[in-house]
Coordinates of N, CA and C in Angstrom, one line a residue:
M1 N 139.8 21.9 -6.0 CA 139.1 22.7 -4.9 C 138.5 24.0 -5.4
S2 N 137.3 24.3 -5.2 CA 136.7 25.5 -5.6 C 137.2 26.6 -4.8
R3 N 136.8 27.7 -5.3 CA 137.3 29.0 -4.7 C 136.6 29.2 -3.4
A4 N 135.1 28.9 -3.3 CA 134.5 29.1 -2.1 C 135.2 28.1 -0.9
T5 N 135.4 26.8 -1.4 CA 136.0 25.9 -0.4 C 137.5 26.3 0.0
Q6 N 138.3 26.8 -0.9 CA 139.6 27.2 -0.7 C 139.7 28.5 0.3
F7 N 138.8 29.5 0.1 CA 138.8 30.6 1.0 C 137.6 30.6 1.9
A8 N 137.2 29.4 2.3 CA 136.1 29.4 3.3 C 136.5 29.9 4.7
P9 N 135.6 30.4 5.5 CA 136.1 31.0 6.8 C 136.6 29.9 7.6
G10 N 136.2 28.7 7.5 CA 136.9 27.7 8.4 C 138.2 27.3 8.0
N11 N 138.5 27.6 6.8 CA 139.9 27.2 6.2 C 140.8 28.4 6.3
K12 N 140.4 29.5 6.8 CA 141.2 30.8 6.8 C 142.5 30.5 7.6
R13 N 142.2 30.1 8.7 CA 143.4 30.0 9.7 C 144.3 28.8 9.1
A14 N 143.7 27.8 8.6 CA 144.5 26.6 8.1 C 145.2 26.9 7.0
A15 N 144.6 27.8 6.1 CA 145.5 28.3 4.9 C 146.6 29.0 5.3
A16 N 146.4 30.0 6.3 CA 147.3 30.9 6.7 C 148.6 30.1 7.4
E17 N 148.2 29.1 8.2 CA 149.1 28.5 9.0 C 149.9 27.4 8.1
S18 N 149.3 26.9 7.0 CA 149.9 26.0 6.1 C 151.0 26.6 5.4
E19 N 150.8 27.8 5.1 CA 151.8 28.5 4.2 C 152.9 29.3 5.1
E20 N 152.7 29.2 6.5 CA 153.6 29.9 7.2 C 154.9 29.2 7.3
S21 N 156.0 29.8 7.4 CA 157.3 29.2 7.5 C 157.6 29.0 8.9
P22 N 158.4 28.0 9.3 CA 158.8 27.8 10.6 C 159.4 29.0 11.3
P23 N 159.2 29.2 12.5 CA 159.7 30.3 13.2 C 161.3 30.6 13.0
A24 N 161.7 31.7 12.8 CA 163.1 32.0 12.7 C 163.9 31.8 13.9
G25 N 165.1 31.4 13.8 CA 165.9 30.9 14.9 C 166.4 32.3 15.6
P26 N 167.2 32.1 16.8 CA 167.6 33.2 17.6 C 168.5 34.0 16.6
G27 N 168.2 35.3 16.6 CA 169.1 36.2 15.7 C 168.7 36.3 14.3
A28 N 167.8 35.2 14.0 CA 167.5 35.3 12.5 C 166.3 36.3 12.2
P29 N 166.2 37.0 11.3 CA 165.1 37.9 10.9 C 163.7 37.2 10.7
C30 N 162.7 37.7 11.0 CA 161.3 37.1 10.8 C 161.0 37.3 9.2
G31 N 160.0 36.7 8.8 CA 159.7 36.7 7.4 C 159.3 38.2 6.9
A32 N 158.7 38.9 7.7 CA 158.4 40.3 7.2 C 159.7 41.2 7.3
C33 N 160.5 41.1 8.2 CA 161.8 41.8 8.1 C 162.7 41.2 7.0
K34 N 162.6 39.9 6.7 CA 163.5 39.5 5.6 C 162.9 39.9 4.3
F35 N 161.7 40.1 4.1 CA 161.2 40.6 2.9 C 161.4 42.1 2.9
L36 N 161.3 42.8 3.9 CA 161.5 44.3 3.9 C 163.1 44.6 4.0
R37 N 164.0 43.6 4.1 CA 165.4 43.6 4.1 C 165.8 44.6 5.3
R38 N 165.4 44.3 6.4 CA 165.8 45.1 7.5 C 166.0 44.3 8.7
R39 N 166.6 44.8 9.7 CA 167.0 43.9 10.9 C 165.8 43.8 11.8
C40 N 165.6 42.6 12.1 CA 164.5 42.3 13.1 C 164.9 42.5 14.5
V41 N 164.3 43.5 15.1 CA 164.7 43.9 16.3 C 163.9 43.2 17.5
L42 N 164.3 43.2 18.7 CA 163.5 42.7 19.8 C 162.2 43.2 19.9
G43 N 161.2 42.5 20.1 CA 159.8 43.0 20.2 C 159.2 43.3 18.9
C44 N 159.6 42.8 17.7 CA 159.1 43.0 16.5 C 157.7 42.5 16.5
V45 N 156.8 43.3 15.9 CA 155.3 43.0 15.9 C 155.0 41.9 14.9
F46 N 156.0 41.8 13.9 CA 155.6 40.7 12.9 C 156.3 39.3 13.3
A47 N 157.2 39.2 14.0 CA 157.9 38.1 14.6 C 157.0 36.9 15.0
P48 N 156.1 37.2 15.9 CA 155.3 36.0 16.4 C 154.3 35.4 15.2
H49 N 154.1 36.1 14.3 CA 153.0 35.6 13.3 C 153.6 35.5 12.0
F50 N 154.8 35.8 11.7 CA 155.3 35.5 10.3 C 156.7 35.0 10.5
G51 N 156.9 33.6 10.3 CA 158.1 33.0 10.4 C 159.3 33.4 9.6
G52 N 160.1 32.5 9.3 CA 161.4 32.8 8.5 C 161.0 33.0 7.2
G53 N 159.9 32.5 6.6 CA 159.6 32.7 5.1 C 159.1 34.0 4.7
A54 N 159.5 34.5 3.6 CA 158.9 35.8 3.3 C 157.9 35.9 2.2
A55 N 157.4 34.7 1.8 CA 156.5 34.6 0.7 C 155.2 34.8 1.1
Q56 N 154.9 34.5 2.5 CA 153.6 34.8 2.9 C 153.4 36.3 3.3
F57 N 154.4 36.9 3.6 CA 154.3 38.3 3.9 C 154.3 39.1 2.7
A58 N 154.6 38.5 1.6 CA 154.7 39.3 0.3 C 153.3 39.8 -0.1
A59 N 152.4 38.8 0.0 CA 150.9 39.2 -0.3 C 150.4 40.2 0.7
V60 N 150.7 40.1 1.9 CA 150.2 41.1 3.0 C 150.7 42.6 2.6
H61 N 152.1 42.6 2.4 CA 152.7 43.9 2.0 C 152.2 44.3 0.8
K62 N 151.9 43.5 -0.2 CA 151.4 44.1 -1.5 C 150.0 44.7 -1.4
V63 N 149.1 44.0 -0.5 CA 147.8 44.5 -0.5 C 147.5 45.5 0.6
F64 N 148.2 45.4 1.8 CA 147.9 46.5 2.8 C 149.1 47.3 3.1
G65 N 150.3 46.9 2.9 CA 151.4 47.6 3.3 C 152.0 47.3 4.6
A66 N 153.2 47.1 4.7 CA 153.9 46.7 6.0 C 153.6 47.6 7.0
S67 N 153.7 49.0 6.9 CA 153.4 49.9 7.9 C 152.1 49.9 8.4
N68 N 151.1 49.8 7.5 CA 149.6 49.7 7.9 C 149.4 48.5 8.9
V69 N 150.0 47.3 8.5 CA 149.8 46.1 9.2 C 150.4 46.2 10.6
A70 N 151.6 46.7 10.6 CA 152.2 47.0 11.9 C 151.4 47.9 12.9
K71 N 150.9 48.9 12.2 CA 149.9 49.8 13.2 C 148.8 49.1 13.7
M72 N 148.2 48.2 12.8 CA 147.0 47.6 13.2 C 147.3 46.5 14.2
L73 N 148.3 45.6 14.0 CA 148.7 44.6 15.0 C 149.1 45.4 16.3
S74 N 149.6 46.5 16.3 CA 149.9 47.1 17.7 C 148.9 47.6 18.4
R75 N 147.8 47.8 17.7 CA 146.6 48.4 18.4 C 145.7 47.2 18.9
V76 N 145.9 46.1 18.4 CA 145.2 44.8 18.9 C 145.7 44.3 20.0
P77 N 144.8 43.8 21.1 CA 145.3 43.1 22.3 C 146.2 41.8 21.9
M78 N 147.0 41.5 22.8 CA 148.0 40.4 22.5 C 147.1 39.1 22.2
A79 N 146.0 39.0 22.9 CA 145.3 37.6 22.8 C 144.7 37.5 21.5
L80 N 144.4 38.7 20.8 CA 143.7 38.7 19.6 C 144.7 38.9 18.4
R81 N 146.0 39.1 18.5 CA 146.9 39.3 17.4 C 147.1 38.2 16.4
R82 N 147.1 36.9 17.0 CA 147.1 35.8 16.1 C 146.0 35.7 15.0
D83 N 144.8 35.9 15.6 CA 143.5 35.9 14.8 C 143.6 37.0 13.8
A84 N 144.2 38.2 14.3 CA 144.1 39.4 13.3 C 145.2 39.1 12.1
A85 N 146.4 38.5 12.5 CA 147.3 38.3 11.5 C 146.8 37.3 10.7
S86 N 146.1 36.2 11.1 CA 145.5 35.2 10.2 C 144.6 35.9 9.1
T87 N 143.6 36.7 9.8 CA 142.6 37.3 9.0 C 143.3 38.2 7.8
V88 N 144.2 39.0 8.2 CA 145.1 39.9 7.3 C 145.7 38.9 6.0
C89 N 146.3 37.8 6.5 CA 147.0 36.9 5.5 C 145.8 36.4 4.5
Y90 N 144.6 35.9 5.2 CA 143.6 35.4 4.4 C 143.0 36.4 3.3
E91 N 142.7 37.7 3.8 CA 142.2 38.7 2.9 C 143.1 39.0 1.9
A92 N 144.5 39.0 2.2 CA 145.5 39.4 1.2 C 145.7 38.2 0.1
Q93 N 145.6 37.0 0.6 CA 145.6 36.0 -0.4 C 144.3 36.0 -1.3
A94 N 143.2 36.2 -0.7 CA 141.9 36.3 -1.5 C 142.1 37.5 -2.6
R95 N 142.7 38.6 -2.2 CA 142.7 39.7 -3.1 C 143.9 39.4 -4.2
V96 N 144.9 38.7 -3.8 CA 145.8 38.3 -4.9 C 145.2 37.2 -5.9
A97 N 144.3 36.2 -5.3 CA 143.7 35.3 -6.2 C 142.6 36.0 -7.0
D98 N 142.0 37.0 -6.5 CA 140.8 37.6 -7.3 C 141.2 39.1 -7.0
P99 N 141.7 39.8 -7.8 CA 142.0 41.3 -7.5 C 140.7 42.1 -7.8
V100 N 139.7 41.7 -8.3 CA 138.5 42.5 -8.5 C 137.6 42.5 -7.2
Y101 N 137.2 41.2 -6.8 CA 136.4 41.1 -5.6 C 137.1 40.6 -4.4
G102 N 138.1 39.9 -4.4 CA 138.7 39.6 -3.2 C 138.0 38.7 -2.3
C103 N 137.8 39.2 -1.2 CA 136.9 38.2 -0.1 C 135.4 38.4 -0.5
V104 N 135.0 39.6 -1.1 CA 133.7 39.7 -1.5 C 133.2 38.7 -2.5
G105 N 134.1 38.2 -3.4 CA 133.9 37.1 -4.2 C 133.7 35.8 -3.5
T106 N 134.5 35.5 -2.6 CA 134.2 34.3 -1.6 C 132.8 34.3 -0.9
I107 N 132.5 35.6 -0.5 CA 131.3 35.7 0.2 C 130.1 35.4 -0.7
L108 N 130.2 36.0 -2.0 CA 129.1 35.9 -2.9 C 128.9 34.4 -3.3
A109 N 130.2 33.8 -3.4 CA 130.1 32.3 -3.8 C 129.5 31.5 -2.7
L110 N 129.7 31.7 -1.5 CA 129.0 31.0 -0.3 C 127.6 31.3 -0.3
Q111 N 127.2 32.7 -0.4 CA 125.9 33.0 -0.4 C 125.1 32.3 -1.5
H112 N 125.6 32.2 -2.8 CA 125.0 31.5 -3.9 C 124.7 29.9 -3.4
Q113 N 125.8 29.3 -2.8 CA 125.5 28.0 -2.4 C 124.4 27.9 -1.3
V114 N 124.4 28.7 -0.5 CA 123.2 28.7 0.6 C 121.9 28.9 -0.2
A115 N 121.9 29.7 -1.3 CA 120.6 30.0 -1.9 C 120.2 28.7 -2.7
L116 N 121.2 28.0 -3.2 CA 120.8 26.8 -3.9 C 120.2 25.7 -2.9
V117 N 120.9 25.6 -1.8 CA 120.6 24.6 -0.7 C 119.0 25.1 -0.3
Q118 N 118.7 26.3 0.0 CA 117.6 26.7 0.5 C 116.3 26.4 -0.6
A119 N 116.7 26.7 -1.9 CA 115.7 26.3 -3.0 C 115.4 24.8 -3.1
E120 N 116.5 24.0 -2.9 CA 116.2 22.7 -2.8 C 115.6 22.1 -1.7
L121 N 115.7 22.9 -0.6 CA 115.0 22.4 0.6 C 113.5 22.9 0.4
S122 N 113.2 24.0 -0.2 CA 111.9 24.5 -0.5 C 111.2 23.5 -1.4
I123 N 111.8 23.1 -2.5 CA 111.3 22.1 -3.4 C 110.9 20.8 -2.7
T124 N 111.7 20.2 -1.8 CA 111.5 19.0 -1.0 C 110.3 19.2 -0.1
R125 N 110.2 20.3 0.6 CA 109.2 20.5 1.5 C 107.8 20.6 0.7
T126 N 107.8 21.2 -0.5 CA 106.6 21.3 -1.3 C 106.1 19.8 -1.9
E127 N 107.1 19.1 -2.2 CA 106.9 17.7 -2.6 C 106.3 16.9 -1.5
L128 N 106.9 17.0 -0.3 CA 106.3 16.3 0.7 C 104.9 16.8 1.0
L129 N 104.5 17.9 1.0 CA 103.3 18.4 1.3 C 102.3 18.0 0.3
N130 N 102.7 17.9 -1.1 CA 101.8 17.3 -2.1 C 101.6 15.8 -1.8
R131 N 102.6 15.1 -1.4 CA 102.4 13.6 -1.2 C 101.5 13.5 -0.1
R132 N 101.5 14.3 1.0 CA 100.5 14.1 2.1 C 99.2 14.4 1.6
L133 N 99.0 15.3 0.9 CA 97.6 15.7 0.3 C 97.0 14.6 -0.5
A134 N 98.0 14.0 -1.5 CA 97.4 13.0 -2.3 C 97.2 11.8 -1.4
L135 N 97.9 11.5 -0.5 CA 97.5 10.4 0.6 C 96.2 10.6 1.3
A136 N 95.9 11.8 1.7 CA 94.6 12.3 2.3 C 93.4 12.1 1.3
T137 N 93.7 12.5 0.0 CA 92.6 12.3 -1.0 C 92.3 10.8 -1.2
D138 N 93.4 10.0 -1.3 CA 93.2 8.6 -1.7 C 92.6 7.8 -0.5
H139 N 92.9 8.2 0.7 CA 92.4 7.5 1.7 C 91.9 8.4 2.9
P140 N 90.6 9.0 2.5 CA 90.0 10.0 3.4 C 89.8 9.4 4.8
S141 N 89.5 8.2 5.0 CA 89.0 7.6 6.2 C 90.2 7.6 7.2
L142 N 91.4 7.6 6.7 CA 92.6 7.7 7.7 C 92.7 9.0 8.3
H143 N 92.3 10.1 7.7 CA 92.4 11.4 8.1 C 91.0 12.0 8.7
S144 N 89.9 11.5 8.2 CA 88.6 12.0 8.6 C 88.2 11.4 10.0
A145 N 88.7 10.3 10.2 CA 88.1 9.5 11.5 C 88.5 10.3 12.8
S146 N 87.5 10.7 13.4 CA 87.9 11.5 14.8 C 88.1 10.4 15.9
P147 N 88.7 10.8 16.9 CA 88.9 9.8 18.1 C 87.6 9.2 18.6
A148 N 86.5 10.0 18.6 CA 85.2 9.4 19.0 C 84.8 8.3 18.0
S149 N 84.9 8.5 16.9 CA 84.4 7.6 15.8 C 85.3 6.3 16.0
Q150 N 86.6 6.5 16.1 CA 87.4 5.4 16.2 C 87.2 4.6 17.5
M151 N 86.7 5.2 18.6 CA 86.3 4.6 19.7 C 85.1 3.7 19.6
M152 N 84.1 4.3 18.8 CA 82.9 3.6 18.4 C 83.2 2.4 17.6
M153 N 84.1 2.5 16.7 CA 84.5 1.4 15.9 C 85.2 0.3 16.6
N154 N 86.0 0.7 17.6 CA 86.6 -0.2 18.5 C 85.5 -1.1 19.4
C155 N 84.6 -0.3 19.8 CA 83.6 -0.9 20.7 C 82.7 -1.9 19.8
G156 N 82.4 -1.5 18.6 CA 81.6 -2.4 17.7 C 82.4 -3.6 17.4
A157 N 83.6 -3.6 17.5 CA 84.4 -4.9 17.3 C 84.3 -5.9 18.4
L158 N 83.7 -5.6 19.6 CA 83.6 -6.4 20.8 C 82.8 -7.6 20.5
P159 N 83.0 -8.7 21.0 CA 82.2 -9.9 20.9 C 80.7 -9.6 21.5
Q160 N 79.7 -10.1 20.9 CA 78.1 -9.9 21.4 C 77.8 -11.0 22.3
T161 N 78.5 -11.9 22.9 CA 78.1 -13.0 23.7 C 77.6 -12.4 25.1
T162 N 78.0 -11.3 25.4 CA 77.6 -10.9 26.9 C 76.1 -10.2 26.9
V163 N 75.6 -10.1 25.7 CA 74.1 -9.5 25.7 C 73.1 -10.5 25.4
H164 N 73.3 -11.8 25.3 CA 72.3 -12.8 25.1 C 71.3 -12.9 26.1
F165 N 71.6 -12.6 27.3 CA 70.8 -12.9 28.4 C 69.4 -12.0 28.3
I166 N 69.4 -11.2 27.6 CA 68.0 -10.3 27.4 C 67.2 -10.9 26.5
D167 N 67.6 -11.8 25.5 CA 66.8 -12.5 24.5 C 65.9 -13.5 25.2
I168 N 64.7 -13.0 25.6 CA 63.7 -13.8 26.3 C 62.5 -14.0 25.4
D169 N 62.0 -15.3 25.4 CA 60.8 -15.7 24.5 C 59.6 -15.3 25.3
H170 N 58.9 -14.1 25.1 CA 57.8 -13.6 25.8 C 56.6 -14.3 25.4
H171 N 56.6 -15.1 24.3 CA 55.3 -15.8 24.0 C 55.1 -17.0 24.9
S172 N 56.2 -17.6 25.4 CA 56.2 -18.8 26.3 C 55.8 -18.5 27.6
L173 N 55.6 -17.2 28.0 CA 55.2 -16.8 29.4 C 53.8 -16.4 29.4
R174 N 53.1 -16.4 28.4 CA 51.7 -15.9 28.4 C 50.8 -16.8 29.2
G175 N 50.9 -18.1 29.2 CA 50.0 -19.0 30.1 C 50.3 -19.1 31.4
L176 N 51.5 -18.5 31.8 CA 51.8 -18.7 33.3 C 51.2 -17.5 34.1
P177 N 50.8 -17.8 35.4 CA 50.3 -16.8 36.2 C 51.4 -15.9 36.7
P178 N 51.1 -14.7 37.0 CA 52.1 -13.7 37.5 C 52.7 -14.2 38.9
P179 N 53.9 -14.5 39.0 CA 54.4 -15.1 40.3 C 54.4 -14.1 41.4
L180 N 54.5 -12.8 41.2 CA 54.7 -11.9 42.0 C 53.4 -11.4 42.7
M181 N 52.2 -11.7 42.1 CA 51.1 -11.1 42.7 C 50.5 -12.0 43.8
L182 N 50.8 -13.3 43.8 CA 50.3 -14.1 44.9 C 50.8 -13.8 46.2
P183 N 52.1 -13.6 46.4 CA 52.5 -13.1 47.9 C 51.9 -11.8 48.2
L184 N 51.7 -10.9 47.3 CA 51.2 -9.6 47.6 C 49.7 -9.7 48.2
Q185 N 49.0 -10.6 47.6 CA 47.5 -10.8 47.9 C 47.2 -11.4 49.2
Q186 N 48.1 -12.5 49.5 CA 47.9 -13.3 50.7 C 47.9 -12.5 52.0
P187 N 48.9 -11.6 52.2 CA 48.9 -10.8 53.6 C 47.5 -9.9 53.7
R188 N 47.1 -9.5 52.5 CA 45.8 -8.7 52.7 C 44.7 -9.5 53.1
Q189 N 44.4 -10.7 52.7 CA 43.4 -11.5 53.0 C 43.4 -11.9 54.5
E190 N 44.6 -12.1 54.9 CA 45.0 -12.5 56.5 C 44.6 -11.3 57.3
E191 N 44.9 -10.1 56.9 CA 44.5 -8.9 57.5 C 43.0 -8.6 57.7
E192 N 42.3 -9.0 56.6 CA 40.8 -8.8 56.7 C 40.2 -9.8 57.6
E193 N 40.8 -11.0 57.5 CA 40.2 -12.1 58.4 C 40.4 -11.8 59.8
G194 N 41.5 -11.2 60.2 CA 41.8 -10.7 61.5 C 41.0 -9.7 61.9
D195 N 40.7 -8.7 61.1 CA 39.8 -7.6 61.4 C 38.4 -8.0 61.7
N196 N 38.0 -9.0 60.8 CA 36.5 -9.6 61.1 C 36.5 -10.2 62.4
Q197 N 37.5 -11.1 62.9 CA 37.5 -11.7 64.1 C 37.5 -10.6 65.3
I198 N 38.2 -9.6 65.1 CA 38.3 -8.6 66.2 C 36.8 -7.9 66.2
M199 N 36.2 -7.7 65.3 CA 34.9 -7.0 65.3 C 33.9 -8.0 65.9
D200 N 34.0 -9.3 65.6 CA 33.0 -10.2 66.2 C 33.2 -10.3 67.7
V201 N 34.4 -10.3 68.2 CA 34.8 -10.3 69.5 C 34.1 -9.1 70.4
S202 N 34.4 -8.0 69.7 CA 34.0 -6.7 70.3 C 32.4 -6.7 70.4
W203 N 31.8 -7.1 69.3 CA 30.3 -7.1 69.4 C 29.7 -8.1 70.4
G204 N 30.5 -9.2 70.5 CA 30.1 -10.2 71.5 C 30.1 -9.7 73.0
N205 N 31.2 -9.0 73.2 CA 31.5 -8.5 74.6 C 30.4 -7.3 74.9
R206 N 29.9 -6.6 73.9 CA 29.0 -5.5 73.9 C 27.6 -6.0 74.3
N207 N 27.3 -7.2 73.6 CA 25.9 -7.8 73.9 C 25.9 -8.3 75.2
S208 N 27.0 -9.0 75.7 CA 27.0 -9.6 77.1 C 26.8 -8.5 78.1
C209 N 27.4 -7.4 77.9 CA 27.2 -6.1 78.8 C 25.8 -5.7 78.9
D210 N 25.2 -5.7 77.9 CA 23.8 -5.3 77.8 C 22.9 -6.3 78.5

């Protein structure tokens, strides 16, 4: 297991709880008081978080000091004391494992992993962009065809059987009389004959009167 995995923030509480000894029985001193070789009184600030084993508290006492940890835990609300004790244990174990950097070494290792992943992601995105540009260069019609041109191409693929009715042979119609001219001329001739008859009748009546 690497250092970054061992002291990762997600494993902080797991590492602290895995090394924590079972709680001390009634009247038995807690791990902190056992390490300090003193009597564990009622309401001991270490008792809820440090069990009967003294090995875990040894790193805490070596790095921070028992009195400093007691003052810190007494100032933390009860709902947050368990998290505070786990954090102190984690930082103490990291300092014992790496006396120079401590938790900072773990943070630097995690940041290095993040930088490697980001660089790999950037390379992958660049390669994907290059492949898309190469595809656009090899097949420009797939990218340059607009929706309007695609619609015209789709319309050009339709069958042409629906437009054959306009293909008329005009040479075969030259010898035929215009069919629409005859009905238009007949009513005019009938009107002229009717007018002539009316004029003849009117002239006849006028001559008889004279």
